[in-house]
PDB file of C-alpha atoms in Angstrom:
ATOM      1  CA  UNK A   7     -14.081  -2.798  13.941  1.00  0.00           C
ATOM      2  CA  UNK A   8     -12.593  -3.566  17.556  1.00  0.00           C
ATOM      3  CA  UNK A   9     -10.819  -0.412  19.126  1.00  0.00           C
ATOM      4  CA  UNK A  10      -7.168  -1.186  18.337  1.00  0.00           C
ATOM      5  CA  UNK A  11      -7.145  -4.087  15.649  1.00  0.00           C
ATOM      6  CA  UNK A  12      -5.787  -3.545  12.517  1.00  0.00           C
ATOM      7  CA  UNK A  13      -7.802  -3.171   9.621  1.00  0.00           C
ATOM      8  CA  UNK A  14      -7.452  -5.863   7.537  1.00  0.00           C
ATOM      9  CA  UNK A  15      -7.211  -5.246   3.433  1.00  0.00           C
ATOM     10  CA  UNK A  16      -6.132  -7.192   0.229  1.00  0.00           C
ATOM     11  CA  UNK A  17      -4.180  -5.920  -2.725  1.00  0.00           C
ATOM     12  CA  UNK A  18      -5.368  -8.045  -5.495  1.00  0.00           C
ATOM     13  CA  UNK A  19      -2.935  -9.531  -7.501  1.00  0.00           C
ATOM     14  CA  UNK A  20      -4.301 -10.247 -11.080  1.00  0.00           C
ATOM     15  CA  UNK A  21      -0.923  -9.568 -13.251  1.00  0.00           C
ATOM     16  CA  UNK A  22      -1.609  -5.961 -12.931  1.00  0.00           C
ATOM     17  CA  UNK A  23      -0.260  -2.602 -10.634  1.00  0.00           C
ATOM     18  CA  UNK A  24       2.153  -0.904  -8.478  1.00  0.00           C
ATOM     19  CA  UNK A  25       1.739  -4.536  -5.870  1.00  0.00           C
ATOM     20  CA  UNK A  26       4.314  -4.161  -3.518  1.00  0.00           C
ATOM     21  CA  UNK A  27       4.096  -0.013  -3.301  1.00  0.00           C
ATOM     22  CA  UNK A  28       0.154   0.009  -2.782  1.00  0.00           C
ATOM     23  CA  UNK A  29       0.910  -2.350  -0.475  1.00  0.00           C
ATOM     24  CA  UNK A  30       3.767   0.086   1.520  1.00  0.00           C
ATOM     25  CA  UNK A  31       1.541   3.194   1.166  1.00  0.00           C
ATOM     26  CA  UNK A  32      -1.074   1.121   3.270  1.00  0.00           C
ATOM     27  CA  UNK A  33       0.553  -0.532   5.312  1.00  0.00           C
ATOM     28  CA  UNK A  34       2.423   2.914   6.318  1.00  0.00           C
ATOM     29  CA  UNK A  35      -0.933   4.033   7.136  1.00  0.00           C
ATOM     30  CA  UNK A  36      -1.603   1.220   9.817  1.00  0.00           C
ATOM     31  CA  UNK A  37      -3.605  -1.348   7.637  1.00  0.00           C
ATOM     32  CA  UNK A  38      -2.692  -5.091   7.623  1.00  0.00           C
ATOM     33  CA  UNK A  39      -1.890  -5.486   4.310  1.00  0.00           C
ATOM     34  CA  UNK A  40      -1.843  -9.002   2.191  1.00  0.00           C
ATOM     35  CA  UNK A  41      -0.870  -9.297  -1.284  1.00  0.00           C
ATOM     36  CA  UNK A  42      -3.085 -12.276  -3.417  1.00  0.00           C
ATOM     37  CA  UNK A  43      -5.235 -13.664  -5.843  1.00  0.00           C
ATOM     38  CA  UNK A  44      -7.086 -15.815  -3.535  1.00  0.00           C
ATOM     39  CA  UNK A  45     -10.607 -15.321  -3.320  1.00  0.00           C
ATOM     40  CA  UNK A  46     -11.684 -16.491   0.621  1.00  0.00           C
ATOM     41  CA  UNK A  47      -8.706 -13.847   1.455  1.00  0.00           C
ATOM     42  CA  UNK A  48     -10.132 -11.217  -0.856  1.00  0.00           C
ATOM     43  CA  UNK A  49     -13.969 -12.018   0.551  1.00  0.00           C
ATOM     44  CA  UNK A  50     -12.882 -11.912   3.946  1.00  0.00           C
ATOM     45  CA  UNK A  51     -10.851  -8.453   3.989  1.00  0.00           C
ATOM     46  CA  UNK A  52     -12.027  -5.839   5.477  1.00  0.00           C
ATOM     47  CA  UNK A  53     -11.034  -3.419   2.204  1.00  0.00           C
ATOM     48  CA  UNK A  54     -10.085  -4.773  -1.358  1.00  0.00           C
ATOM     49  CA  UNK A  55      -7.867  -2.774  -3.789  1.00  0.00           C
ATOM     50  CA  UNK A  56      -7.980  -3.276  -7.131  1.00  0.00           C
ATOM     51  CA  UNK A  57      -4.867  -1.945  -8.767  1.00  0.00           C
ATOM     52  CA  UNK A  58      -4.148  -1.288 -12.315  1.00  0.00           C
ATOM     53  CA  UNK A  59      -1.358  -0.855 -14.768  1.00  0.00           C
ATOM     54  CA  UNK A  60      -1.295  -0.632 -18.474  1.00  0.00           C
ATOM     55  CA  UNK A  61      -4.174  -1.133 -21.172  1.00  0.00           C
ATOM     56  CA  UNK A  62      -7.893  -1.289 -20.090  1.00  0.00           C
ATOM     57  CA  UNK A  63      -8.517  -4.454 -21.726  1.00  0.00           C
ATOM     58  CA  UNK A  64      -4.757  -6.397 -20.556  1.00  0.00           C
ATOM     59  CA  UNK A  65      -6.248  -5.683 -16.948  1.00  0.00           C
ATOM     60  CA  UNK A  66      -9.860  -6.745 -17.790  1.00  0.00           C
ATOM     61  CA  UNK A  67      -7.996  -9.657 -18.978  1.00  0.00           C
ATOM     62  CA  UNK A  68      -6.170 -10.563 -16.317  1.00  0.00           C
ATOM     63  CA  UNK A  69      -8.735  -9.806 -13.947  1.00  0.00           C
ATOM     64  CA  UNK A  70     -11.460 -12.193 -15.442  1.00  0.00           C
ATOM     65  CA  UNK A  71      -8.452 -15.014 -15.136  1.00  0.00           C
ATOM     66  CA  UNK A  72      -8.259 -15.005 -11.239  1.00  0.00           C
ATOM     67  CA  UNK A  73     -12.252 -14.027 -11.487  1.00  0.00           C
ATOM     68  CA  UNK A  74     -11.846 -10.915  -9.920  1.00  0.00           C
ATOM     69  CA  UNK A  75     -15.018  -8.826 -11.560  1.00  0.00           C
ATOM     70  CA  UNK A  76     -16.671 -11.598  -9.572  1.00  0.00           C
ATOM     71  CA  UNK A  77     -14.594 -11.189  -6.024  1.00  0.00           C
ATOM     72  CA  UNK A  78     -15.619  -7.321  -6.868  1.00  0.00           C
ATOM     73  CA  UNK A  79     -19.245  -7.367  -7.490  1.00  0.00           C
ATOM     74  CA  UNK A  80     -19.512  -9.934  -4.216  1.00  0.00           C
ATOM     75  CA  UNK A  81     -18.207  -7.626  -2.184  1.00  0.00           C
ATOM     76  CA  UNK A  82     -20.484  -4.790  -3.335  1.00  0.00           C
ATOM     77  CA  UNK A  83     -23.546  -6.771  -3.186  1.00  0.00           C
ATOM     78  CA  UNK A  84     -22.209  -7.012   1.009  1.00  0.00           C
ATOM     79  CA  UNK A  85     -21.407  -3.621   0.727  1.00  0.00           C
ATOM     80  CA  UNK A  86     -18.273  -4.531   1.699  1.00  0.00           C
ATOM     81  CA  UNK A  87     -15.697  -1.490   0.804  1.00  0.00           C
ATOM     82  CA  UNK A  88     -13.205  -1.812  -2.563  1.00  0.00           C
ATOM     83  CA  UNK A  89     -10.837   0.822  -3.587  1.00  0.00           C
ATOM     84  CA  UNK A  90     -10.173   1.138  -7.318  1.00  0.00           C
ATOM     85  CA  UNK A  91      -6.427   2.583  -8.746  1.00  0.00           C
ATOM     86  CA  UNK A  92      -5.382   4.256 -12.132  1.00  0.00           C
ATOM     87  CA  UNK A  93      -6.586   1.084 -14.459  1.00  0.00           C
ATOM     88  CA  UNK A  94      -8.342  -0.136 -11.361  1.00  0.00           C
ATOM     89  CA  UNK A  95     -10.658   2.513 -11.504  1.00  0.00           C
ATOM     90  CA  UNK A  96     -11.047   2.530 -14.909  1.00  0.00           C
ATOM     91  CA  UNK A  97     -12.137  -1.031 -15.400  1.00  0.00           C
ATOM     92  CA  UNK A  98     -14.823  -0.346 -13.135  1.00  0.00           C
ATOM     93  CA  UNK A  99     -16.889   1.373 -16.032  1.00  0.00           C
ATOM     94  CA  UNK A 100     -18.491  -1.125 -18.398  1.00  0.00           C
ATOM     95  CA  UNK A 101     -16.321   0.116 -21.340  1.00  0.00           C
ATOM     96  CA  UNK A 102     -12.844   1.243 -22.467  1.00  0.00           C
ATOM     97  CA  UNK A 103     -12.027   2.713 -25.839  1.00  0.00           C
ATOM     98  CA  UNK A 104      -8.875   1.719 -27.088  1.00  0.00           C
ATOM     99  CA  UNK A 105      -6.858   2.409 -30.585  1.00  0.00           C
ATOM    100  CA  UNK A 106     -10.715   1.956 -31.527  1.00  0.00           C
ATOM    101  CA  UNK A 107     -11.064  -1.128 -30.022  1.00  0.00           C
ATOM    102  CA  UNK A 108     -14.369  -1.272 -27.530  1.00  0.00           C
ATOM    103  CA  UNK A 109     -13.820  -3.792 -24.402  1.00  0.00           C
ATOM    104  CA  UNK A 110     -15.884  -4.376 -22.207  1.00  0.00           C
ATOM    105  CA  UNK A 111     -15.093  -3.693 -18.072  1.00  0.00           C
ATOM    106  CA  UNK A 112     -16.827  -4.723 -14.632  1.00  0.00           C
ATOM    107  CA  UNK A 113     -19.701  -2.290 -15.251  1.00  0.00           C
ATOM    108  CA  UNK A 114     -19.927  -1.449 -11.771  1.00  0.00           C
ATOM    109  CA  UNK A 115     -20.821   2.101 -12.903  1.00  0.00           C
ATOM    110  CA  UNK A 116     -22.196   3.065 -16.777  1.00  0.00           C
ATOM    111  CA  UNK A 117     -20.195   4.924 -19.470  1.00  0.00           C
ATOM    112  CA  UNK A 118     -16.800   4.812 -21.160  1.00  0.00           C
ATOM    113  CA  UNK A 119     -12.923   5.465 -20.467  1.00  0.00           C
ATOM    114  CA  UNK A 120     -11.635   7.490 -23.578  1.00  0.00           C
ATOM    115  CA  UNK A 121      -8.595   8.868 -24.568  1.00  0.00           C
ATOM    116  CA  UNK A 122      -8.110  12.088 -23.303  1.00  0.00           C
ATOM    117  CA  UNK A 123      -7.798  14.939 -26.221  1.00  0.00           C
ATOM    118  CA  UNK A 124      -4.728  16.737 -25.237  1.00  0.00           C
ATOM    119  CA  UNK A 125      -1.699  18.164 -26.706  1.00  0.00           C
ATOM    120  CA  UNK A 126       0.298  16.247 -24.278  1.00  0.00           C
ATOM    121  CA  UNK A 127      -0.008  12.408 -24.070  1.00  0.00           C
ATOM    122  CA  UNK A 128       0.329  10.844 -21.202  1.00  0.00           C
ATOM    123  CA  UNK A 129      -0.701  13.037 -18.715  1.00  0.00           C
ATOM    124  CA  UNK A 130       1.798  12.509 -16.266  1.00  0.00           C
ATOM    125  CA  UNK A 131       2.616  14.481 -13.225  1.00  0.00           C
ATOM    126  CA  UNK A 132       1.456  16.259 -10.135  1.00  0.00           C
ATOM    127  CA  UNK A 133      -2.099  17.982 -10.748  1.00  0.00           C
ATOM    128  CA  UNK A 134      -4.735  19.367  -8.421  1.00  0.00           C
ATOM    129  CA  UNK A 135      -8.373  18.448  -8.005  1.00  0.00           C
ATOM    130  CA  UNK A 136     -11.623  19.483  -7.386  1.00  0.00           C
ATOM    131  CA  UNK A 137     -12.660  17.236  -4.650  1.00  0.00           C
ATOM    132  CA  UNK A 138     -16.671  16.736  -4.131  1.00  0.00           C
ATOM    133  CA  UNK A 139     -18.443  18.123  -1.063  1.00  0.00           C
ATOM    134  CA  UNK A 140     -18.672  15.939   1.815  1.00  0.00           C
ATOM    135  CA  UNK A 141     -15.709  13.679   0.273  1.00  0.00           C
ATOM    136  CA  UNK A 142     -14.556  11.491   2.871  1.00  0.00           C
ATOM    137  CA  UNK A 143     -11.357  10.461   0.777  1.00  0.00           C
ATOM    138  CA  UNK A 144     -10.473  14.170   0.471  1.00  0.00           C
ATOM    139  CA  UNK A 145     -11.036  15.289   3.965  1.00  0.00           C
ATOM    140  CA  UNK A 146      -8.618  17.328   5.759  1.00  0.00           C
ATOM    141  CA  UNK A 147      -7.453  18.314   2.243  1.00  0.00           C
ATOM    142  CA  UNK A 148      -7.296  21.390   0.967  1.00  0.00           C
ATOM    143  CA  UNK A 149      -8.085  22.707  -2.676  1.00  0.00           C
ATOM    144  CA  UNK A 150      -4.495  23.166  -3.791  1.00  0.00           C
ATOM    145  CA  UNK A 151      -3.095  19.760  -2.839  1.00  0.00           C
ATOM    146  CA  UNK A 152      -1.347  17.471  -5.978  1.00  0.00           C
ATOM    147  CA  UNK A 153      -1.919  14.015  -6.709  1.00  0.00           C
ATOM    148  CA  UNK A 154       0.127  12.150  -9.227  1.00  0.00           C
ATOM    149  CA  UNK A 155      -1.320  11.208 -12.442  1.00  0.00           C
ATOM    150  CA  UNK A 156      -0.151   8.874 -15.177  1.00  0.00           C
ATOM    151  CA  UNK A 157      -2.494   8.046 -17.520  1.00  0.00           C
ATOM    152  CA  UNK A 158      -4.036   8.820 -21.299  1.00  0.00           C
ATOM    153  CA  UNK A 159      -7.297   7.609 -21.245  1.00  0.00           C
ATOM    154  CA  UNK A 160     -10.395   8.354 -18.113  1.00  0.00           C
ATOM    155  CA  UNK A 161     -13.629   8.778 -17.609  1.00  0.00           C
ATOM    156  CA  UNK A 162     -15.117  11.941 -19.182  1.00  0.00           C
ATOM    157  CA  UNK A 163     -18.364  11.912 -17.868  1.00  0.00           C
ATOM    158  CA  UNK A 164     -20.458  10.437 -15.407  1.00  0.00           C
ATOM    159  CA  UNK A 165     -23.776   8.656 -15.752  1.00  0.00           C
ATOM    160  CA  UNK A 166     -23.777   6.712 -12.535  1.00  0.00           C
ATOM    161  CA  UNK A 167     -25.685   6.884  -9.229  1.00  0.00           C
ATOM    162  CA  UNK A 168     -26.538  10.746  -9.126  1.00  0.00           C
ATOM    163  CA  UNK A 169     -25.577  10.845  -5.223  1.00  0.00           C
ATOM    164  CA  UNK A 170     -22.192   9.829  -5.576  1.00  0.00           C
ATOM    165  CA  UNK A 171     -19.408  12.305  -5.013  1.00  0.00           C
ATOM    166  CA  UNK A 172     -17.542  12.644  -8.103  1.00  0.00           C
ATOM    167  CA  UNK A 173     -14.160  14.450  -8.004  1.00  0.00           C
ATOM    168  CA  UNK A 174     -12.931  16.075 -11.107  1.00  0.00           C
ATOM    169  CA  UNK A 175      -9.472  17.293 -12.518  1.00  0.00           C
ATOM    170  CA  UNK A 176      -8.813  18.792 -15.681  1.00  0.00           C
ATOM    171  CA  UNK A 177      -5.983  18.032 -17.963  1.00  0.00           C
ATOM    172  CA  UNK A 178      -6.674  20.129 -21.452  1.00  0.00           C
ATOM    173  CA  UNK A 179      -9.946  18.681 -20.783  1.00  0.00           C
ATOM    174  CA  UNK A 180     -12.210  17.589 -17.539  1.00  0.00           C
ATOM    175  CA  UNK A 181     -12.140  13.954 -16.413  1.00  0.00           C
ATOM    176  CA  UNK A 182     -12.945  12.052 -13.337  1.00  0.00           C
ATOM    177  CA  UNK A 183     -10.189  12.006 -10.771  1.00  0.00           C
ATOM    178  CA  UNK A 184     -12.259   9.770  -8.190  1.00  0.00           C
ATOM    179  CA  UNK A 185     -15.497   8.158  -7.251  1.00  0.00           C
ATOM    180  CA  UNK A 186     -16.966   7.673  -3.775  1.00  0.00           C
ATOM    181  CA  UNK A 187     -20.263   6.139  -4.368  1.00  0.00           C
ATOM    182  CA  UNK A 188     -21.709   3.788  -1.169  1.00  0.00           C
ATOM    183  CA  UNK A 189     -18.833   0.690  -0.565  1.00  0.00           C
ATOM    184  CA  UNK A 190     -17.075   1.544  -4.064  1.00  0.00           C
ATOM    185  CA  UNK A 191     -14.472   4.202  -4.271  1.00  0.00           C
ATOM    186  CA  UNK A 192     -11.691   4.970  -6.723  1.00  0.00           C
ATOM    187  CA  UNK A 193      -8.836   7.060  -7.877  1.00  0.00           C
ATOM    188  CA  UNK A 194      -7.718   7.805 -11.381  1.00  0.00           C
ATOM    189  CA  UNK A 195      -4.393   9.309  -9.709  1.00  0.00           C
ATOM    190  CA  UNK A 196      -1.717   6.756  -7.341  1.00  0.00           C
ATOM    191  CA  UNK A 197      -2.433   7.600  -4.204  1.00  0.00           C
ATOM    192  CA  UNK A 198       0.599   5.238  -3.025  1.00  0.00           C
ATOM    193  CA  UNK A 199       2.679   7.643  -5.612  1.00  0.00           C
ATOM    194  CA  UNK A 200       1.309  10.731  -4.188  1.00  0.00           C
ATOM    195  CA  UNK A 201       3.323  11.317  -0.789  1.00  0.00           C
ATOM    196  CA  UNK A 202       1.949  12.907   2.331  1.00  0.00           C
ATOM    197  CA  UNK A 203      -1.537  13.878   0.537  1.00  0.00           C
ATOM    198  CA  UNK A 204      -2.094   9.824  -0.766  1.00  0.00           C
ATOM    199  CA  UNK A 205      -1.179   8.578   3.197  1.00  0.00           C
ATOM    200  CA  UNK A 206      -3.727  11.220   3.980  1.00  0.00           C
ATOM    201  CA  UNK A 207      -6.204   9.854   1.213  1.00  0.00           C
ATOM    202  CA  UNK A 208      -5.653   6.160   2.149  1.00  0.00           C
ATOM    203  CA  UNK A 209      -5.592   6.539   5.775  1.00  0.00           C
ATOM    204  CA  UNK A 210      -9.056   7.983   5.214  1.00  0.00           C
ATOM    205  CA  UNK A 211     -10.027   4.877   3.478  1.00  0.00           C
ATOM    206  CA  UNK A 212      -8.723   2.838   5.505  1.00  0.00           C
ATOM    207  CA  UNK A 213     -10.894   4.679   9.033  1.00  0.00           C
ATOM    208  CA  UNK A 214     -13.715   3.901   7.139  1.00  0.00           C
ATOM    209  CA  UNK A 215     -13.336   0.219   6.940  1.00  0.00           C
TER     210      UNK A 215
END
């Protein structure tokens, strides 16, 4: 990027996510943020979001509509960078387990969301992580900082590229809390939810675009 130009990145709009306050939490960061379903926008970014609200297979549904597994994989295959969010990260796996219903995600990365076995369902509030070595989304973040969480189902384990840095946090049980793996990253917590430790997260993101 040119010293001094804004970074440019698209919110995807597929029916699906917290639009206008992911787009806020970047845009308070210093990103040039644009809100749409249009492909040649999404291509052209220089960071994609991918949002997420809801049920795993409403977003996968909405999602294949605008043909936005596509818009996702393209930019991959560029390496060109794409941030996943709550559902958005979760319909990056290639399954999610549902009321025992199996549907089928972007399987950007192997394995399954699940429903996490907990007393309490949702898990829903501020909780900690345990952020991988050499994270560059957690950097200049230290162990005891809170991220906000709403969500009953994640990813439980991880099968994927072995050297990507995988960030756990544990509610009852361990799940992922966030994947940096090459141009693909994601968050099971809202970072735009999250205060002065998401800016910190996305403006990290966003200096790597």
């Amino acid at each position: 990027m040119t010293a001094g130009k804004k970074r440019q990145v698209v919110v995807l709009d597929y029916g699906s996510g917290n639009l206008r306050s992911a787009q806020r939490a970047l845009e308070r960061v210093g990103a040039d943020v644009e809100v749409t379903a249009d492909p040649g926008a999404a291509a052209a970014a220089d960071g994609l979001v991918v949002p997420g609200v809801g049920a795993f297979e409403a977003c996968m549904t909405g999602l294949r509509a605008i043909g936005g597994e596509k818009i996702i994989a393209d930019r991959l295959q560029h390496a060109r960078p794409v941030l996943g969010v709550c559902v958005g990260m979760q319909i990056l796996f290639a399954r999610g387990v549902e009321f025992g219903t199996e549907s089928t995600g972007c399987g950007q990365w192997p394995g399954s969301v699940t429903r996490l076995e907990a007393p309490v369902i949702p898990h829903m509030g501020w909780n900690v992580v345990d952020a991988a070595a050499g994270s560059t989304l957690f950097k200049g973040l230290d162990a005891t900082t809170r991220f906000y969480f709403v969500h009953s189902y994640a990813a439980q384990e991880w099968s994927g590229n072995p050297d990507a840095l995988v960030t756990w946090a544990t509610h009852h049980v361990p799940f992922i809390a966030a994947v940096e793996d090459g141009a693909l990253s994601a968050t099971q917590f809202h970072p735009e939810k999250s205060g002065d430790a998401g800016a910190t997260l996305l403006a990290n993101w966003v200096e790597g675009l």
